[in-house]
XYZ file of N, CA, C and O in Angstrom:
836
model
N 0.730 -1.323 0.090
C -0.077 0.078 -0.080
C 0.844 1.177 0.370
O 1.445 1.974 1.042
N 1.168 2.110 -1.096
C 1.417 3.145 -0.886
C 0.595 4.608 0.009
O -0.117 4.732 -0.464
N 1.657 5.104 0.061
C 1.318 6.228 1.322
C 2.325 6.925 1.148
O 3.399 7.258 1.453
N 1.629 8.293 0.859
C 2.386 9.018 0.525
C 2.118 10.520 1.296
O 0.898 11.310 1.967
N 3.261 11.223 2.296
C 3.493 11.563 3.320
C 2.996 12.662 2.773
O 2.658 13.680 3.729
N 3.608 13.782 2.381
C 3.963 14.918 1.808
C 3.530 14.706 0.502
O 4.579 15.097 -0.579
N 2.841 15.378 0.257
C 2.001 15.398 -1.406
C 2.440 16.112 -2.228
O 2.432 17.315 -1.518
N 3.137 16.322 -3.259
C 3.695 17.315 -4.313
C 2.875 17.653 -4.830
O 3.651 18.716 -5.841
N 1.488 17.231 -5.226
C 0.875 17.865 -5.738
C -0.926 17.673 -5.957
O -1.040 16.443 -4.786
N -1.606 18.253 -6.226
C -3.433 18.284 -5.929
C -3.559 16.895 -6.297
O -4.092 15.591 -5.856
N -2.836 16.570 -7.496
C -3.387 15.536 -8.137
C -3.073 14.177 -7.979
O -3.320 12.701 -7.530
N -1.347 13.910 -7.428
C -1.109 13.084 -6.387
C -1.917 12.609 -4.990
O -2.380 11.695 -4.691
N -2.095 13.504 -4.657
C -3.082 13.685 -3.241
C -4.946 12.628 -3.695
O -4.935 12.082 -2.929
N -5.003 13.512 -4.655
C -6.591 12.956 -5.332
C -6.583 11.272 -5.317
O -7.120 10.696 -5.050
N -5.323 10.867 -5.542
C -5.167 9.645 -6.460
C -4.879 8.480 -4.999
O -4.898 7.491 -4.936
N -3.951 9.281 -4.532
C -3.365 8.416 -3.424
C -3.239 9.137 -1.759
O -2.507 9.960 -1.246
N -4.829 9.498 -1.285
C -4.759 10.133 -0.156
C -3.784 9.798 1.050
O -3.888 8.801 1.285
N -3.721 10.993 1.683
C -2.818 10.602 2.902
C -3.424 9.919 4.012
O -4.597 10.435 4.457
N -2.907 8.927 4.295
C -3.766 8.088 5.912
C -3.043 8.395 7.212
O -3.602 8.225 8.457
N -1.631 9.247 7.592
C -1.226 9.811 8.106
C -0.256 10.929 7.483
O 0.471 10.618 6.817
N 0.649 11.916 8.943
C 1.086 13.070 8.366
C 2.111 13.206 9.342
O 1.794 12.661 10.865
N 3.201 13.049 9.637
C 4.156 13.700 10.343
C 4.598 14.722 10.534
O 4.904 15.299 9.543
N 4.624 15.298 12.143
C 5.647 16.699 12.039
C 5.829 16.447 13.213
O 6.145 15.933 14.107
N 7.688 17.031 12.673
C 8.624 17.020 13.400
C 8.361 18.055 14.783
O 7.816 19.152 14.697
N 8.842 17.691 16.329
C 8.187 18.585 17.246
C 9.734 19.526 17.323
O 10.368 19.167 16.883
N 9.588 20.685 18.063
C 10.072 21.572 18.205
C 11.498 21.267 19.139
O 12.535 22.166 18.880
N 10.948 20.143 20.199
C 12.539 20.658 20.829
C 13.517 19.529 20.306
O 14.042 19.018 21.185
N 13.369 19.031 19.336
C 14.399 18.540 18.863
C 15.640 18.540 18.679
O 16.670 17.758 19.398
N 16.005 19.894 18.715
C 17.303 19.991 18.676
C 17.997 20.694 20.500
O 19.039 20.217 20.891
N 16.958 20.413 21.166
C 17.027 21.291 22.667
C 17.682 19.884 23.077
O 18.392 19.151 24.290
N 16.893 18.536 22.697
C 17.228 17.358 23.192
C 18.690 16.382 22.634
O 19.416 16.283 23.705
N 18.923 16.784 21.396
C 20.130 16.487 20.773
C 21.476 17.549 21.518
O 22.324 16.829 21.623
N 20.937 19.026 22.321
C 21.923 19.309 22.482
C 22.121 18.690 24.043
O 23.592 18.554 24.252
N 21.160 18.722 24.538
C 20.906 17.732 26.214
C 22.060 16.260 25.924
O 22.526 16.350 26.457
N 21.581 15.740 25.149
C 22.628 14.251 24.951
C 23.387 14.683 24.460
O 24.785 13.699 25.205
N 24.447 15.787 23.697
C 25.636 15.650 23.735
C 26.222 16.065 24.936
O 27.129 15.658 24.889
N 25.284 17.556 25.151
C 26.535 17.922 27.206
C 26.271 16.606 28.026
O 27.095 15.971 28.741
N 25.088 15.809 28.394
C 25.085 14.531 28.801
C 26.194 13.405 28.266
O 27.177 12.616 29.088
N 26.295 13.252 27.224
C 27.509 12.158 27.138
C 28.728 12.180 26.968
O 29.675 11.493 27.105
N 29.027 14.087 27.033
C 30.565 14.425 27.147
C 31.030 14.227 28.877
O 32.139 14.028 29.228
N 29.866 14.156 29.604
C 29.920 14.259 30.890
C 29.940 13.064 31.663
O 30.666 12.457 32.440
N 29.248 11.867 30.736
C 29.487 10.230 31.131
C 30.866 10.154 30.493
O 31.631 9.317 31.165
N 31.793 10.550 29.280
C 33.148 10.221 29.016
C 33.745 10.552 29.657
O 34.726 10.114 30.252
N 33.716 11.864 30.493
C 34.322 12.276 31.910
C 34.401 11.133 32.997
O 35.523 11.267 33.276
N 33.482 10.967 32.856
C 33.822 9.603 34.021
C 33.953 8.583 34.001
O 34.524 8.004 34.588
N 33.648 8.222 32.826
C 34.560 7.133 32.253
C 36.000 7.197 32.517
O 36.399 6.102 32.810
N 36.465 8.268 31.713
C 37.748 8.269 31.967
C 38.210 8.615 33.318
O 39.516 8.218 33.771
N 37.621 9.265 34.103
C 38.013 9.326 35.695
C 37.784 7.617 36.369
O 38.678 7.022 37.397
N 36.453 6.564 36.239
C 37.112 5.421 36.532
C 38.057 4.721 35.858
O 38.710 4.118 37.320
N 38.623 4.845 34.766
C 39.492 4.057 34.452
C 40.818 4.567 34.890
O 41.737 3.960 35.273
N 40.943 5.779 35.560
C 42.252 6.397 36.297
C 42.290 5.524 37.552
O 43.277 5.242 37.994
N 40.733 5.838 37.969
C 40.719 4.853 39.552
C 41.145 3.413 39.139
O 41.887 2.825 40.310
N 40.830 3.116 38.623
C 40.940 1.080 37.762
C 42.376 1.232 38.317
O 43.011 0.014 38.406
N 43.293 1.931 37.503
C 44.585 1.623 36.916
C 45.237 1.873 38.712
O 46.592 1.532 38.627
N 45.026 2.558 39.174
C 45.460 2.698 40.707
C 44.942 2.225 41.490
O 45.352 2.437 43.097
N 44.043 1.727 41.724
C 42.856 0.626 43.104
C 43.721 -0.722 43.242
O 43.880 -1.719 41.843
N 43.679 -1.076 44.338
C 43.804 -2.389 44.609
C 42.869 -3.225 45.210
O 42.653 -4.681 45.276
N 41.899 -2.554 45.064
C 40.270 -3.607 45.217
C 39.715 -3.492 43.936
O 40.256 -2.944 42.991
N 38.728 -3.931 44.083
C 37.283 -4.560 42.786
C 36.237 -3.945 42.752
O 35.854 -3.829 42.051
N 36.124 -2.727 43.878
C 35.410 -2.012 44.259
C 35.352 -1.018 42.707
O 34.168 -0.744 42.205
N 36.646 -0.259 42.097
C 36.617 0.379 41.248
C 36.344 -0.515 40.001
O 35.467 0.367 38.725
N 36.759 -1.393 39.958
C 35.721 -1.949 38.569
C 34.383 -2.897 38.425
O 33.698 -2.464 37.199
N 33.917 -2.898 39.715
C 31.907 -2.941 40.001
C 31.262 -1.640 39.667
O 30.214 -1.586 39.030
N 31.607 -0.841 40.291
C 31.543 0.829 39.824
C 31.465 1.178 38.773
O 30.793 1.411 37.894
N 32.858 0.531 37.745
C 32.937 1.099 36.364
C 31.775 0.144 35.577
O 30.993 0.488 34.512
N 31.528 -1.041 35.794
C 30.524 -2.022 34.890
C 28.847 -1.512 35.623
O 28.087 -1.326 34.673
N 28.720 -1.490 36.609
C 27.580 -0.689 36.567
C 27.300 0.478 35.691
O 25.735 0.704 35.548
N 28.075 1.432 35.805
C 28.070 2.357 35.060
C 27.659 2.328 33.385
O 26.871 2.941 32.695
N 29.183 0.979 32.949
C 28.579 0.909 31.868
C 27.047 0.155 31.491
O 26.639 0.766 30.141
N 26.797 -0.458 32.483
C 25.045 -0.812 32.023
C 23.793 0.329 32.028
O 22.897 0.293 31.301
N 23.989 1.463 33.309
C 23.811 2.765 33.378
C 23.724 3.343 31.962
O 22.291 3.737 31.545
N 24.790 3.124 31.505
C 25.194 4.317 30.181
C 24.274 3.580 29.058
O 24.017 4.396 27.919
N 24.768 2.219 29.076
C 23.861 1.532 27.935
C 22.349 1.468 28.057
O 21.700 1.631 26.882
N 21.527 1.721 29.118
C 19.936 2.057 29.381
C 19.960 3.110 28.842
O 18.895 4.197 27.849
N 20.526 4.373 28.999
C 20.410 5.315 28.604
C 20.254 6.066 27.093
O 19.588 6.416 26.580
N 21.249 5.072 26.882
C 21.617 5.236 25.210
C 20.629 4.569 24.349
O 19.962 5.346 24.004
N 19.880 3.484 24.701
C 19.284 2.593 24.149
C 17.694 3.854 24.386
O 16.650 3.714 23.512
N 17.374 4.560 25.328
C 16.271 5.497 25.707
C 16.224 6.540 24.954
O 15.450 7.334 24.861
N 17.467 7.062 24.191
C 17.913 8.441 23.590
C 17.271 7.779 21.842
O 17.013 9.783 21.367
N 17.119 7.051 21.662
C 16.807 6.600 20.524
C 16.215 7.716 19.804
O 15.755 8.382 19.241
N 14.380 7.775 20.380
C 13.237 8.192 20.127
C 13.304 10.000 20.296
O 12.351 10.331 19.773
N 14.493 10.074 21.371
C 14.311 11.382 21.521
C 15.106 12.203 20.381
O 14.822 13.183 20.399
N 16.027 12.017 19.486
C 16.653 12.265 18.775
C 15.872 13.164 17.799
O 16.093 14.021 17.130
N 14.395 12.247 17.374
C 14.007 13.548 16.117
C 12.421 12.945 16.704
O 11.600 11.588 16.019
N 11.774 13.738 17.461
C 10.586 13.134 17.710
C 9.630 13.979 17.026
O 9.873 14.870 16.846
N 8.547 13.070 17.159
C 7.817 13.475 16.127
C 6.232 13.233 16.538
O 5.815 12.872 17.548
N 5.622 13.542 15.726
C 3.512 13.953 16.238
C 2.894 13.152 15.010
O 3.288 13.989 13.857
N 2.392 12.260 15.273
C 1.526 11.598 14.096
C -0.078 12.165 13.644
O -0.377 12.027 15.226
N -0.259 12.339 13.089
C -2.245 13.051 12.628
C -2.470 12.067 11.383
O -1.941 11.858 10.818
N -3.546 10.888 12.075
C -4.225 9.716 11.596
C -5.378 10.287 10.634
O -5.929 11.030 11.122
N -5.378 10.123 9.524
C -6.571 10.540 8.850
C -7.214 9.425 8.285
O -7.269 9.152 7.221
N -8.382 9.084 9.254
C -9.216 7.237 9.136
C -10.294 7.507 8.229
O -10.453 6.594 7.616
N -10.579 9.290 7.776
C -11.583 9.312 6.977
C -10.796 8.799 5.275
O -11.855 8.499 4.647
N -10.138 8.924 5.157
C -9.442 8.720 4.264
C -9.051 7.096 3.752
O -8.636 6.214 2.196
N -9.152 6.270 4.505
C -9.181 4.566 4.843
C -9.508 4.637 3.263
O -9.498 3.299 2.561
N -11.251 4.128 3.130
C -12.085 3.937 2.351
C -11.914 4.238 0.998
O -11.813 3.356 0.020
N -11.219 5.583 0.606
C -10.547 5.526 -0.523
C -9.197 5.108 -1.242
O -9.031 4.580 -2.252
N -8.503 4.473 -0.238
C -7.544 3.269 -0.222
C -7.618 1.878 -0.374
O -7.171 1.810 -1.171
N -8.340 1.777 0.435
C -8.463 0.166 0.396
C -10.291 0.330 0.192
O -11.216 0.916 0.757
N -10.571 -0.251 -1.359
C -11.633 -0.531 -2.050
C -12.657 -0.943 -1.532
O -14.123 -1.155 -1.510
N -12.184 -2.276 -1.074
C -12.571 -3.797 -0.890
C -12.236 -4.582 0.735
O -11.432 -4.152 0.839
N -13.322 -4.847 1.289
C -12.727 -5.599 2.519
C -11.973 -6.741 2.265
O -10.992 -6.790 3.689
N -11.978 -7.214 1.344
C -10.904 -8.543 1.236
C -9.424 -7.920 1.011
O -8.062 -8.358 1.057
N -9.168 -6.539 0.492
C -7.963 -5.578 0.752
C -7.513 -5.486 2.158
O -6.188 -5.560 2.359
N -8.000 -5.533 2.838
C -7.625 -5.562 4.437
C -6.298 -6.652 4.689
O -7.031 -8.060 4.529
N -5.322 -6.591 5.581
C -4.674 -7.504 5.945
C -4.972 -8.051 6.878
O -5.879 -7.796 7.842
N -4.904 -9.571 7.033
C -5.247 -10.178 8.550
C -5.017 -9.595 9.513
O -3.304 -9.262 9.276
N -4.930 -9.515 10.532
C -5.211 -9.155 11.670
C -5.177 -10.398 13.035
O -6.006 -10.939 13.444
N -4.449 -10.620 13.765
C -3.980 -11.623 15.043
C -3.613 -10.645 15.733
O -3.009 -10.143 16.120
N -4.383 -11.023 16.739
C -4.335 -10.181 18.445
C -4.398 -11.307 19.567
O -4.959 -12.053 19.571
N -2.628 -11.129 20.351
C -2.500 -12.159 21.098
C -2.961 -11.154 22.644
O -2.353 -10.301 22.415
N -3.377 -12.158 23.467
C -3.920 -11.362 25.145
C -3.327 -11.986 25.560
O -3.891 -13.687 25.917
N -2.410 -12.090 26.339
C -1.894 -12.910 27.680
C -2.189 -12.922 29.254
O -2.250 -11.102 29.309
N -2.543 -13.543 30.009
C -2.618 -13.642 30.968
C -1.997 -14.711 31.678
O -1.762 -15.510 31.169
N -1.851 -14.582 33.098
C -1.283 -16.234 33.943
C -2.223 -15.708 35.376
O -2.183 -17.205 35.759
N -1.905 -14.928 36.333
C -2.985 -14.877 37.431
C -3.799 -14.443 37.672
O -3.374 -13.192 37.750
N -4.991 -14.628 37.730
C -6.379 -14.050 37.951
C -6.258 -13.370 39.169
O -7.622 -12.341 38.660
N -5.706 -13.288 39.659
C -5.677 -12.308 41.139
C -4.818 -10.999 41.085
O -5.777 -10.194 41.198
N -3.474 -11.677 40.161
C -2.719 -10.036 40.054
C -3.511 -8.999 38.959
O -3.517 -7.815 38.370
N -4.251 -9.947 37.668
C -4.742 -9.720 36.734
C -6.471 -10.263 36.881
O -6.632 -11.051 35.687
N -6.865 -9.727 37.202
C -8.897 -9.927 37.552
C -9.027 -10.084 36.214
O -9.246 -9.717 34.761
N -9.886 -11.766 35.999
C -10.149 -11.714 34.740
C -11.491 -10.937 33.589
O -11.489 -10.695 32.484
N -11.785 -9.871 34.626
C -12.844 -8.886 33.765
C -12.008 -8.115 33.409
O -12.874 -7.776 32.238
N -11.055 -7.707 33.773
C -10.476 -7.092 32.680
C -10.135 -7.663 31.737
O -9.819 -7.045 30.847
N -9.356 -8.826 31.456
C -8.957 -9.186 30.340
C -10.484 -9.877 29.636
O -10.027 -9.698 28.168
N -11.429 -9.610 30.278
C -12.403 -9.838 29.483
C -12.636 -8.761 28.599
O -13.137 -8.656 27.462
N -12.665 -7.751 29.485
C -13.057 -6.285 28.513
C -12.318 -5.992 27.625
O -12.338 -5.679 26.676
N -10.496 -6.224 27.688
C -9.757 -6.036 26.630
C -10.499 -6.421 25.953
O -9.816 -6.153 24.657
N -10.597 -8.277 25.841
C -11.097 -9.107 24.184
C -12.668 -8.339 23.915
O -12.024 -8.552 22.235
N -12.896 -7.858 24.983
C -14.567 -7.864 23.626
C -14.207 -6.760 23.222
O -14.874 -6.544 22.014
N -13.346 -5.551 23.883
C -13.123 -4.613 23.144
C -12.281 -4.775 21.079
O -12.432 -4.214 20.351
N -11.470 -5.922 21.711
C -10.707 -6.086 20.529
C -11.710 -6.629 19.293
O -11.877 -6.186 18.254
N -12.373 -7.904 20.014
C -13.538 -8.370 18.923
C -14.463 -7.113 18.734
O -15.139 -7.444 17.324
N -15.113 -6.106 19.246
C -15.587 -5.107 18.612
C -14.879 -4.001 17.585
O -15.590 -2.502 17.089
N -13.653 -4.020 16.756
C -13.262 -3.318 16.464
C -13.623 -3.568 14.994
O -14.690 -4.601 14.348
N -13.923 -2.204 14.591
C -14.555 -1.432 13.277
C -13.677 -2.375 12.141
O -12.464 -1.418 11.530
N -13.533 -3.900 11.727
C -12.708 -4.516 11.025
C -13.956 -5.523 10.482
O -14.366 -6.179 11.124
N -13.353 -5.972 9.087
C -13.730 -7.126 8.838
C -13.513 -8.278 9.509
O -12.395 -8.620 9.865
N -14.624 -9.281 10.125
C -14.490 -10.642 10.842
C -13.658 -11.347 10.504
O -12.924 -12.136 11.242
N -13.826 -11.500 9.085
C -12.897 -12.412 8.868
C -11.332 -12.328 8.620
O -10.811 -13.253 8.009
N -11.238 -11.002 8.860
C -10.004 -10.672 8.889
C -9.189 -10.470 10.100
O -8.007 -10.583 10.512
N -9.978 -10.784 11.148
C -9.571 -10.345 12.815
C -9.821 -11.587 13.433
O -10.671 -12.571 14.076
N -8.456 -12.061 13.974
C -8.404 -13.227 14.782
C -8.321 -12.635 16.351
O -6.933 -12.325 16.541
N -8.223 -13.305 17.436
C -8.262 -12.907 18.817
C -8.381 -14.176 19.442
O -8.571 -14.890 19.328
N -7.260 -14.186 19.985
C -6.417 -15.776 21.001
C -6.303 -14.851 22.162
O -5.540 -13.962 22.672
N -6.594 -16.321 23.412
C -5.926 -15.461 24.424
C -5.068 -16.511 25.421
O -6.022 -17.940 25.287
N -4.493 -15.959 25.833
C -3.078 -17.146 26.596
C -3.630 -17.373 28.062
O -2.726 -15.806 28.421
N -3.548 -18.385 28.759
C -3.745 -18.563 29.973
C -2.440 -19.151 30.548
O -2.728 -20.019 30.686
N -1.333 -18.807 30.927
C -0.183 -19.801 31.685
C -0.690 -19.997 32.744
O -0.105 -20.993 32.392
N -1.462 -19.476 33.278
C -1.663 -19.394 34.339
C -3.136 -21.256 34.687
O -2.938 -22.119 35.594
N -3.422 -21.440 33.661
C -4.373 -22.374 33.432
C -5.658 -22.011 34.742
O -5.800 -23.479 34.683
N -6.196 -20.934 34.878
C -7.074 -20.753 36.088
C -8.004 -21.015 35.173
O -8.743 -20.678 34.208
N -9.474 -21.710 35.967
C -10.399 -22.289 35.742
C -11.377 -21.103 35.758
O -12.303 -20.770 35.079
N -11.462 -19.858 37.054
C -11.305 -18.590 37.008
C -12.115 -17.602 35.556
O -12.883 -17.472 35.394
N -10.401 -17.529 35.391
C -10.752 -17.009 33.713
C -11.456 -18.007 32.833
O -12.028 -17.029 32.431
N -11.544 -19.156 32.664
C -12.112 -19.891 31.642
C -13.258 -19.802 31.840
O -14.353 -19.418 30.723
N -13.925 -20.131 33.312
C -15.282 -19.352 33.385
C -15.617 -17.703 32.815
O -16.836 -18.125 31.795
N -14.696 -17.153 33.175
C -14.878 -15.571 32.819
C -15.395 -15.505 31.292
O -16.183 -14.690 30.808
N -14.590 -16.192 30.438
C -14.661 -16.398 28.753
C -15.474 -17.555 28.938
O -16.347 -16.649 27.039
N -16.222 -18.146 29.576
C -17.271 -19.029 28.836
C -18.674 -17.237 28.918
O -19.995 -17.225 28.042
N -18.698 -16.857 30.006
C -19.602 -15.731 30.430
C -19.718 -15.334 28.980
O -20.316 -14.740 28.386
N -18.302 -14.274 28.716
C -17.831 -13.203 27.882
C -18.578 -13.678 26.503
O -18.935 -13.028 25.445
N -18.314 -15.279 26.381
C -18.836 -15.439 24.883
C -20.398 -15.168 25.002
O -20.706 -15.052 23.341
N -21.184 -15.207 25.822
C -22.413 -15.060 25.730
C -22.938 -13.651 25.327
O -23.860 -13.629 24.918
N -22.191 -12.704 26.180
C -22.252 -11.524 26.359
C -21.378 -10.878 25.037
O -22.222 -9.971 24.612
N -20.757 -11.426 24.340
C -20.278 -10.796 23.207
C -21.498 -11.433 21.684
O -20.719 -9.972 21.201
N -22.146 -12.347 22.251
C -23.363 -12.078 20.639
C -24.335 -10.568 20.691
O -24.126 -10.407 19.754
N -24.199 -9.840 22.207
C -24.934 -9.246 22.569
C -24.083 -7.625 22.443
O -25.008 -6.369 21.488
N -23.137 -7.703 22.853
C -22.389 -6.374 22.482
C -21.939 -6.312 21.498
O -21.715 -4.575 21.200
N -21.443 -6.821 20.458
C -20.667 -6.688 19.263
C -22.177 -6.284 18.327
O -21.826 -5.315 17.674
N -23.132 -6.828 18.114
C -24.304 -6.471 17.371
C -24.544 -4.543 18.337
O -25.124 -3.655 17.301
N -24.592 -4.570 19.368
C -24.604 -3.174 19.996
C -23.688 -2.154 19.791
O -24.192 -0.959 18.893
N -22.421 -2.719 19.406
C -20.965 -1.544 19.064
C -21.578 -1.058 17.522
O -21.659 0.001 17.305
N -21.862 -1.948 16.895
C -22.133 -2.173 15.099
C -23.123 -1.371 15.078
O -23.149 -0.272 14.205
N -24.510 -1.637 15.564
C -25.719 -0.889 15.370
C -25.662 0.355 16.050
O -25.576 1.761 14.672
N -24.961 0.703 16.853
C -24.987 2.087 17.388
C -23.702 2.793 16.945
O -23.922 4.433 17.440
N -22.502 2.120 16.132
C -21.777 3.127 16.029
C -20.435 3.632 17.483
O -19.969 4.500 17.372
N -20.659 2.543 17.960
C -19.669 2.874 19.329
C -18.571 3.120 19.321
O -17.824 2.323 18.745
N -17.650 4.207 19.754
C -16.837 4.152 19.481
C -15.481 3.958 20.367
O -14.540 2.705 20.477
N -16.494 3.655 22.079
C -15.100 3.158 23.184
C -16.028 1.832 23.469
O -17.092 1.748 24.062
N -15.246 1.128 22.893
C -15.915 -0.043 22.756
C -15.082 -1.604 23.926
O -15.487 -2.532 23.523
N -14.581 -0.534 24.435
C -14.478 -1.366 25.899
C -15.994 -1.176 26.785
O -15.898 0.023 27.389
N -16.743 -2.527 26.964
C -17.816 -2.089 27.867
C -17.617 -2.154 28.924
O -18.660 -0.720 29.492
N -16.704 -2.310 29.860
C -16.735 -1.157 31.715
C -16.135 0.406 31.212
O -17.382 1.024 31.523
N -15.535 0.836 30.501
C -15.110 2.294 30.000
C -16.919 2.563 29.602
O -16.818 3.657 29.863
N -17.129 2.034 28.700
C -18.598 2.268 28.006
C -19.726 2.857 28.905
O -19.874 4.211 28.575
N -19.939 1.882 29.920
C -20.896 2.022 30.547
C -20.785 3.481 31.567
O -21.479 3.235 32.228
N -19.259 2.985 31.737
C -18.900 4.386 32.513
C -18.868 5.842 32.559
O -19.192 6.808 33.128
N -19.231 6.121 30.657
C -18.877 7.130 30.016
C -20.666 7.826 30.037
O -21.496 6.795 30.369
N -20.425 9.155 29.621
C -21.904 9.583 28.963
C -22.316 9.163 27.876
O -23.548 9.075 27.404
N -21.466 8.724 27.052
C -22.028 7.990 26.276
C -23.080 6.499 25.803
O -23.866 6.532 24.861
N -22.904 5.642 27.101
C -24.124 5.237 27.591
C -25.680 5.554 27.129
O -26.374 5.239 28.371
N -25.902 6.243 26.414
C -27.305 7.062 25.886
C -28.220 5.845 24.850
O -29.264 6.993 24.917
N -27.769 5.088 24.309
C -28.403 4.708 23.225
C -30.182 3.742 23.926
O -30.127 3.504 24.860
N -30.852 3.628 23.418
C -32.210 2.984 23.600
C -31.618 1.558 24.057
O -32.479 1.075 24.942
N -30.900 0.798 23.392
C -30.630 -0.085 23.755
C -29.456 -0.563 25.459
O -29.080 -1.467 25.691
N -29.124 0.605 25.819
C -27.806 0.405 26.686
C -28.399 -0.451 28.087
O -27.739 -0.967 28.531
N -29.675 0.197 28.441
C -30.016 -0.616 29.731
C -30.273 -1.889 29.485
O -29.501 -2.571 30.427
N -30.334 -2.468 28.406
C -30.628 -3.909 28.901
C -29.404 -4.621 28.364
O -28.904 -5.760 28.575
N -28.315 -4.199 27.545
C -27.029 -4.713 27.528
C -26.551 -4.628 28.830
O -25.796 -5.655 29.225
N -26.783 -3.249 29.516
C -25.969 -3.527 30.628
C -26.329 -4.174 31.654
O -25.540 -4.933 32.313
N -27.585 -4.871 31.594
C -28.050 -5.245 32.367
C -28.027 -7.248 32.352
O -26.900 -7.877 32.957
N -27.352 -7.301 30.576
C -27.055 -8.640 30.552
C -25.386 -8.476 30.338
O -24.823 -9.801 31.147
N -24.392 -7.301 30.717
C -23.287 -7.675 31.382
C -23.186 -7.566 32.431
O -22.356 -7.970 33.142
N -24.203 -7.074 33.129
C -24.179 -7.428 34.812
C -24.249 -8.675 35.263
O -23.626 -9.680 36.534
N -25.025 -9.510 34.857
C -25.917 -10.608 34.819
C -24.478 -11.622 34.474
O -23.804 -12.512 34.872
N -23.271 -11.814 33.512
C -21.983 -11.599 32.736
C -21.391 -12.099 33.989
O -20.516 -13.164 34.256
N -21.000 -10.681 34.745
C -20.462 -10.742 35.363
C -20.353 -11.697 36.929
O -19.388 -11.529 37.933
N -21.778 -12.059 36.901
C -22.038 -12.437 38.414
C -22.565 -14.291 38.196
O -22.647 -14.905 38.964
């Protein structure tokens, strides 16, 4: 799929509309100058460590040097996105002009992982799965997989009940064009004001118990 970020002419834009645009953020040069100063300080610190290591008779200096090398590596990897920060704007309204038929959409596999039903309550995992299943995406192109490493019967029971509720929830989202597709978040918001909202909320409450 060809996407032109910066169109050179109106004709090109009409033939191939943008799906997103990238705008460099203003603090780019500030981040780079700060990184340069910080890197200079790190080099000076390493020079000091090496000098101490040459004149030290204990292993303490070596351990301090190794720890600073690890911290420097962590800092360096963290700076990658700071060197050229951008702001991305998405034009979802142009998607239908680029993808003409549903068969042109790529297949999408979503993996949801959980392990401990006490640290990760099943109701949260269920809400995640239901919100993904309610995506505005061709159903034959979307697959959702749940991996429960703990093999919890509680999580299994929660998804059995969620499967029953999903029959009502997916139709509700599609019919009303719901943007907030997580059931818990939807019913906490002011958006839950459609005609069937009360009925769906009752079904969700029954499924929870």
